């Protein structure tokens, strides 16, 4: 059996209709309008292992979305560890770019370059895409320079690639290869409807399975990056899970569709709205909730302060609940790890909001940046460090007292219902 690898790459994808041009069917007129907005992005990175999917000096692609402001959208993973970012246009002009902000959870980043006679692609409505729409991929594969490949929209609403991300990918079979990360999906009207983020491939090159972040997510993320420099995503304040098929009748349901509320966080939007443990959220804003991941994605892709309407099933009866989402900006933040070997992680005393509060004692891992030392050693957001070198830790102070910077140590980590033994050497 061949091993299937998930490769972070991206590209410009252009949805077009074939048109008659000098007696032949061609994509040329649409590409002539789209390609000036497609850029090449080169980065000089901080220390650490280089991403093997990118050629040196050609980290990926990007798309100009605001010519007046000089705003360029690309993937977060293209610029995640960049010290210097250079954007090169199709006409070979180059600009040093400033990072406005970046969102690892959606793999979107926003850059700013000098607004000097630029051409942009307007953001369209990705909800209007349909499976079967023709697309053209434009990028810089293998450092060859701007290249176009064609295909169709293969599927919509794809997810499940990471546990920490917010995913609603557009799938396409247009050929996508390394060196193309970041880019655009443009519809029949020449509007941007997606930014590519990854491929699935047994060989590391295109296998016809490419995935793009929809433009409606890009619009929300870039809007918040411009306004706040970060994404302040919606927070409902519930610990949720899928509906166990064996308990459908017990919960008064007719199917296992929906998200089961296992716990309501104290002082959260959910508590204020009257959501209770045992409720099953079956609709959000008049759209069905498929499962817990579906609800998590849709709430997380909303903004703090948004008002939402939820239909919940409680003891077999339907109940409509209105809630005003909290913001991730209001959530407590952790402190950077005190040891260099856990760089990229932020820690804090175990909070009351954590699902394991009252069940274990330890140090909560609040955030972990991807492609950092902490990530490489196995830490993930939500983990609880319960012991170091075999000794229990009850607080961040305990943790700091038991580790010495530079010395190897072991950690016992509680992750949901299982424990992991990690060695930091």
PDB file of C-alpha atoms in Angstrom, residues 173-350:
ATOM      1  CA  UNK A 173      -8.287  18.335  -9.761  1.00  0.00           C
ATOM      2  CA  UNK A 174      -6.353  21.145 -11.468  1.00  0.00           C
ATOM      3  CA  UNK A 175      -2.674  20.168 -11.299  1.00  0.00           C
ATOM      4  CA  UNK A 176      -1.018  21.748  -8.250  1.00  0.00           C
ATOM      5  CA  UNK A 177       2.635  21.270  -7.345  1.00  0.00           C
ATOM      6  CA  UNK A 178       5.189  22.530  -4.843  1.00  0.00           C
ATOM      7  CA  UNK A 179       6.298  26.120  -5.156  1.00  0.00           C
ATOM      8  CA  UNK A 180       2.728  27.353  -5.741  1.00  0.00           C
ATOM      9  CA  UNK A 181       1.463  27.998  -2.186  1.00  0.00           C
ATOM     10  CA  UNK A 182      -1.041  30.845  -1.953  1.00  0.00           C
ATOM     11  CA  UNK A 183      -3.105  31.981  -4.893  1.00  0.00           C
ATOM     12  CA  UNK A 184      -6.595  32.517  -6.167  1.00  0.00           C
ATOM     13  CA  UNK A 185      -9.712  30.804  -7.407  1.00  0.00           C
ATOM     14  CA  UNK A 186     -11.488  33.098  -9.857  1.00  0.00           C
ATOM     15  CA  UNK A 187     -15.041  32.593 -11.111  1.00  0.00           C
ATOM     16  CA  UNK A 188     -16.657  33.251 -14.488  1.00  0.00           C
ATOM     17  CA  UNK A 189     -16.889  36.953 -13.659  1.00  0.00           C
ATOM     18  CA  UNK A 190     -13.188  37.220 -12.918  1.00  0.00           C
ATOM     19  CA  UNK A 191     -13.731  37.300  -9.152  1.00  0.00           C
ATOM     20  CA  UNK A 192     -11.564  35.609  -6.546  1.00  0.00           C
ATOM     21  CA  UNK A 193     -13.397  32.682  -4.940  1.00  0.00           C
ATOM     22  CA  UNK A 194     -10.585  30.733  -3.229  1.00  0.00           C
ATOM     23  CA  UNK A 195      -6.968  30.536  -2.021  1.00  0.00           C
ATOM     24  CA  UNK A 196      -5.239  27.153  -2.263  1.00  0.00           C
ATOM     25  CA  UNK A 197      -3.586  25.676   0.785  1.00  0.00           C
ATOM     26  CA  UNK A 198      -2.687  21.992   0.404  1.00  0.00           C
ATOM     27  CA  UNK A 199      -2.664  18.844  -1.715  1.00  0.00           C
ATOM     28  CA  UNK A 200      -2.968  15.145  -0.939  1.00  0.00           C
ATOM     29  CA  UNK A 201      -0.517  13.040  -2.910  1.00  0.00           C
ATOM     30  CA  UNK A 202       1.197   9.632  -2.666  1.00  0.00           C
ATOM     31  CA  UNK A 203       4.275  11.043  -4.406  1.00  0.00           C
ATOM     32  CA  UNK A 204       4.509  14.647  -3.267  1.00  0.00           C
ATOM     33  CA  UNK A 205       3.472  16.007  -6.671  1.00  0.00           C
ATOM     34  CA  UNK A 206       0.043  16.607  -8.100  1.00  0.00           C
ATOM     35  CA  UNK A 207      -2.373  13.690  -7.897  1.00  0.00           C
ATOM     36  CA  UNK A 208      -5.438  15.750  -8.748  1.00  0.00           C
ATOM     37  CA  UNK A 209      -6.377  16.394  -5.115  1.00  0.00           C
ATOM     38  CA  UNK A 210      -5.911  20.088  -4.367  1.00  0.00           C
ATOM     39  CA  UNK A 211      -7.721  22.123  -1.709  1.00  0.00           C
ATOM     40  CA  UNK A 212      -8.484  25.853  -1.590  1.00  0.00           C
ATOM     41  CA  UNK A 213      -9.701  28.114   1.216  1.00  0.00           C
ATOM     42  CA  UNK A 214     -13.033  29.662   0.074  1.00  0.00           C
ATOM     43  CA  UNK A 215     -13.078  33.403  -0.589  1.00  0.00           C
ATOM     44  CA  UNK A 216     -15.829  33.981   1.959  1.00  0.00           C
ATOM     45  CA  UNK A 217     -13.436  32.757   4.660  1.00  0.00           C
ATOM     46  CA  UNK A 218     -10.627  34.824   3.129  1.00  0.00           C
ATOM     47  CA  UNK A 219     -12.843  37.922   3.240  1.00  0.00           C
ATOM     48  CA  UNK A 220     -13.614  37.446   6.938  1.00  0.00           C
ATOM     49  CA  UNK A 221     -10.023  36.669   7.914  1.00  0.00           C
ATOM     50  CA  UNK A 222      -8.364  39.458   5.920  1.00  0.00           C
ATOM     51  CA  UNK A 223     -10.965  41.956   7.138  1.00  0.00           C
ATOM     52  CA  UNK A 224     -10.075  41.157  10.741  1.00  0.00           C
ATOM     53  CA  UNK A 225      -6.352  41.189   9.998  1.00  0.00           C
ATOM     54  CA  UNK A 226      -6.678  44.696   8.577  1.00  0.00           C
ATOM     55  CA  UNK A 227      -8.800  45.887  11.520  1.00  0.00           C
ATOM     56  CA  UNK A 228      -7.092  44.125  14.430  1.00  0.00           C
ATOM     57  CA  UNK A 229      -3.858  42.599  13.138  1.00  0.00           C
ATOM     58  CA  UNK A 230      -5.238  39.240  14.272  1.00  0.00           C
ATOM     59  CA  UNK A 231      -8.384  37.129  13.973  1.00  0.00           C
ATOM     60  CA  UNK A 232     -10.833  37.499  16.859  1.00  0.00           C
ATOM     61  CA  UNK A 233     -12.986  34.491  16.149  1.00  0.00           C
ATOM     62  CA  UNK A 234     -16.318  33.689  17.685  1.00  0.00           C
ATOM     63  CA  UNK A 235     -16.542  31.770  20.957  1.00  0.00           C
ATOM     64  CA  UNK A 236     -19.731  30.028  22.074  1.00  0.00           C
ATOM     65  CA  UNK A 237     -18.268  28.474  25.207  1.00  0.00           C
ATOM     66  CA  UNK A 238     -19.294  24.822  25.006  1.00  0.00           C
ATOM     67  CA  UNK A 239     -17.464  21.503  25.103  1.00  0.00           C
ATOM     68  CA  UNK A 240     -19.128  19.414  22.398  1.00  0.00           C
ATOM     69  CA  UNK A 241     -18.999  15.969  20.857  1.00  0.00           C
ATOM     70  CA  UNK A 242     -20.737  13.942  18.188  1.00  0.00           C
ATOM     71  CA  UNK A 243     -24.051  12.293  18.976  1.00  0.00           C
ATOM     72  CA  UNK A 244     -23.371   8.604  19.829  1.00  0.00           C
ATOM     73  CA  UNK A 245     -25.481   6.532  17.405  1.00  0.00           C
ATOM     74  CA  UNK A 246     -26.407   4.155  20.234  1.00  0.00           C
ATOM     75  CA  UNK A 247     -27.884   7.066  22.235  1.00  0.00           C
ATOM     76  CA  UNK A 248     -30.084   8.637  19.572  1.00  0.00           C
ATOM     77  CA  UNK A 249     -33.310   7.387  21.140  1.00  0.00           C
ATOM     78  CA  UNK A 250     -32.136   8.219  24.667  1.00  0.00           C
ATOM     79  CA  UNK A 251     -31.547  11.845  23.610  1.00  0.00           C
ATOM     80  CA  UNK A 252     -34.976  12.072  21.995  1.00  0.00           C
ATOM     81  CA  UNK A 253     -33.586  12.375  18.478  1.00  0.00           C
ATOM     82  CA  UNK A 254     -34.442  10.740  15.175  1.00  0.00           C
ATOM     83  CA  UNK A 255     -30.816  10.609  13.898  1.00  0.00           C
ATOM     84  CA  UNK A 256     -27.241  11.067  15.115  1.00  0.00           C
ATOM     85  CA  UNK A 257     -26.901  14.399  13.298  1.00  0.00           C
ATOM     86  CA  UNK A 258     -25.989  17.411  15.442  1.00  0.00           C
ATOM     87  CA  UNK A 259     -23.507  18.421  18.155  1.00  0.00           C
ATOM     88  CA  UNK A 260     -23.988  17.173  21.718  1.00  0.00           C
ATOM     89  CA  UNK A 261     -23.220  19.758  24.415  1.00  0.00           C
ATOM     90  CA  UNK A 262     -21.196  17.955  27.074  1.00  0.00           C
ATOM     91  CA  UNK A 263     -20.231  20.994  29.135  1.00  0.00           C
ATOM     92  CA  UNK A 264     -21.049  24.709  29.247  1.00  0.00           C
ATOM     93  CA  UNK A 265     -18.150  27.007  30.115  1.00  0.00           C
ATOM     94  CA  UNK A 266     -18.722  29.326  33.053  1.00  0.00           C
ATOM     95  CA  UNK A 267     -19.410  32.998  32.152  1.00  0.00           C
ATOM     96  CA  UNK A 268     -19.573  32.134  28.450  1.00  0.00           C
ATOM     97  CA  UNK A 269     -21.928  33.171  25.659  1.00  0.00           C
ATOM     98  CA  UNK A 270     -23.574  29.753  25.876  1.00  0.00           C
ATOM     99  CA  UNK A 271     -24.267  30.103  29.603  1.00  0.00           C
ATOM    100  CA  UNK A 272     -25.701  33.592  29.094  1.00  0.00           C
ATOM    101  CA  UNK A 273     -27.980  32.305  26.322  1.00  0.00           C
ATOM    102  CA  UNK A 274     -29.310  29.414  28.406  1.00  0.00           C
ATOM    103  CA  UNK A 275     -27.659  26.470  26.644  1.00  0.00           C
ATOM    104  CA  UNK A 276     -27.456  23.437  28.945  1.00  0.00           C
ATOM    105  CA  UNK A 277     -25.357  20.258  29.067  1.00  0.00           C
ATOM    106  CA  UNK A 278     -27.234  17.526  27.223  1.00  0.00           C
ATOM    107  CA  UNK A 279     -28.611  19.885  24.586  1.00  0.00           C
ATOM    108  CA  UNK A 280     -28.058  18.810  20.992  1.00  0.00           C
ATOM    109  CA  UNK A 281     -27.464  21.678  18.559  1.00  0.00           C
ATOM    110  CA  UNK A 282     -29.153  20.652  15.308  1.00  0.00           C
ATOM    111  CA  UNK A 283     -29.297  23.997  13.460  1.00  0.00           C
ATOM    112  CA  UNK A 284     -27.229  27.180  13.380  1.00  0.00           C
ATOM    113  CA  UNK A 285     -28.680  30.214  11.615  1.00  0.00           C
ATOM    114  CA  UNK A 286     -31.280  28.088   9.784  1.00  0.00           C
ATOM    115  CA  UNK A 287     -28.656  25.641   8.468  1.00  0.00           C
ATOM    116  CA  UNK A 288     -28.373  22.051   9.697  1.00  0.00           C
ATOM    117  CA  UNK A 289     -25.445  21.147  11.966  1.00  0.00           C
ATOM    118  CA  UNK A 290     -23.931  17.878  10.751  1.00  0.00           C
ATOM    119  CA  UNK A 291     -21.683  17.069  13.728  1.00  0.00           C
ATOM    120  CA  UNK A 292     -19.467  18.624  16.393  1.00  0.00           C
ATOM    121  CA  UNK A 293     -16.718  19.551  13.922  1.00  0.00           C
ATOM    122  CA  UNK A 294     -19.262  21.317  11.719  1.00  0.00           C
ATOM    123  CA  UNK A 295     -20.480  23.464  14.629  1.00  0.00           C
ATOM    124  CA  UNK A 296     -16.926  24.203  15.760  1.00  0.00           C
ATOM    125  CA  UNK A 297     -15.896  25.346  12.279  1.00  0.00           C
ATOM    126  CA  UNK A 298     -18.896  27.576  11.740  1.00  0.00           C
ATOM    127  CA  UNK A 299     -18.665  29.271  15.131  1.00  0.00           C
ATOM    128  CA  UNK A 300     -14.895  29.658  14.814  1.00  0.00           C
ATOM    129  CA  UNK A 301     -15.219  31.252  11.387  1.00  0.00           C
ATOM    130  CA  UNK A 302     -17.687  33.809  12.754  1.00  0.00           C
ATOM    131  CA  UNK A 303     -16.584  36.949  14.592  1.00  0.00           C
ATOM    132  CA  UNK A 304     -16.825  37.852  18.244  1.00  0.00           C
ATOM    133  CA  UNK A 305     -19.998  39.865  18.801  1.00  0.00           C
ATOM    134  CA  UNK A 306     -21.989  38.138  16.039  1.00  0.00           C
ATOM    135  CA  UNK A 307     -25.529  37.185  16.972  1.00  0.00           C
ATOM    136  CA  UNK A 308     -26.471  33.599  16.135  1.00  0.00           C
ATOM    137  CA  UNK A 309     -29.657  31.562  16.340  1.00  0.00           C
ATOM    138  CA  UNK A 310     -29.438  27.929  17.433  1.00  0.00           C
ATOM    139  CA  UNK A 311     -32.065  25.229  17.342  1.00  0.00           C
ATOM    140  CA  UNK A 312     -31.380  22.697  20.096  1.00  0.00           C
ATOM    141  CA  UNK A 313     -33.108  19.485  21.086  1.00  0.00           C
ATOM    142  CA  UNK A 314     -33.616  19.222  24.853  1.00  0.00           C
ATOM    143  CA  UNK A 315     -35.287  16.116  26.276  1.00  0.00           C
ATOM    144  CA  UNK A 316     -36.848  15.424  22.903  1.00  0.00           C
ATOM    145  CA  UNK A 317     -38.264  18.930  22.451  1.00  0.00           C
ATOM    146  CA  UNK A 318     -37.032  21.624  20.071  1.00  0.00           C
ATOM    147  CA  UNK A 319     -35.953  24.948  21.563  1.00  0.00           C
ATOM    148  CA  UNK A 320     -34.789  28.082  19.720  1.00  0.00           C
ATOM    149  CA  UNK A 321     -31.936  29.963  21.431  1.00  0.00           C
ATOM    150  CA  UNK A 322     -30.329  33.276  20.483  1.00  0.00           C
ATOM    151  CA  UNK A 323     -26.722  33.915  21.543  1.00  0.00           C
ATOM    152  CA  UNK A 324     -24.155  36.677  21.095  1.00  0.00           C
ATOM    153  CA  UNK A 325     -20.767  35.080  20.465  1.00  0.00           C
ATOM    154  CA  UNK A 326     -17.845  35.955  22.662  1.00  0.00           C
ATOM    155  CA  UNK A 327     -14.455  36.722  21.161  1.00  0.00           C
ATOM    156  CA  UNK A 328     -11.202  34.800  21.293  1.00  0.00           C
ATOM    157  CA  UNK A 329      -9.587  38.155  22.108  1.00  0.00           C
ATOM    158  CA  UNK A 330     -11.354  38.047  25.481  1.00  0.00           C
ATOM    159  CA  UNK A 331     -10.047  34.566  26.335  1.00  0.00           C
ATOM    160  CA  UNK A 332      -7.192  34.267  28.830  1.00  0.00           C
ATOM    161  CA  UNK A 333      -3.784  33.931  27.230  1.00  0.00           C
ATOM    162  CA  UNK A 334      -0.798  31.932  28.307  1.00  0.00           C
ATOM    163  CA  UNK A 335       2.809  32.883  28.946  1.00  0.00           C
ATOM    164  CA  UNK A 336       5.642  31.831  26.617  1.00  0.00           C
ATOM    165  CA  UNK A 337       7.360  28.626  27.702  1.00  0.00           C
ATOM    166  CA  UNK A 338      10.375  29.305  29.923  1.00  0.00           C
ATOM    167  CA  UNK A 339      12.622  26.761  28.176  1.00  0.00           C
ATOM    168  CA  UNK A 340      14.013  27.256  24.703  1.00  0.00           C
ATOM    169  CA  UNK A 341      13.258  23.639  23.788  1.00  0.00           C
ATOM    170  CA  UNK A 342       9.526  24.399  24.085  1.00  0.00           C
ATOM    171  CA  UNK A 343       9.706  27.606  22.055  1.00  0.00           C
ATOM    172  CA  UNK A 344       6.434  28.253  20.256  1.00  0.00           C
ATOM    173  CA  UNK A 345       4.187  27.138  23.153  1.00  0.00           C
ATOM    174  CA  UNK A 346       2.322  29.311  25.649  1.00  0.00           C
ATOM    175  CA  UNK A 347       1.406  27.903  29.059  1.00  0.00           C
ATOM    176  CA  UNK A 348      -0.740  28.844  32.052  1.00  0.00           C
ATOM    177  CA  UNK A 349      -2.217  27.367  35.214  1.00  0.00           C
ATOM    178  CA  UNK A 350      -5.081  25.028  34.345  1.00  0.00           C
TER     179      UNK A 350
END
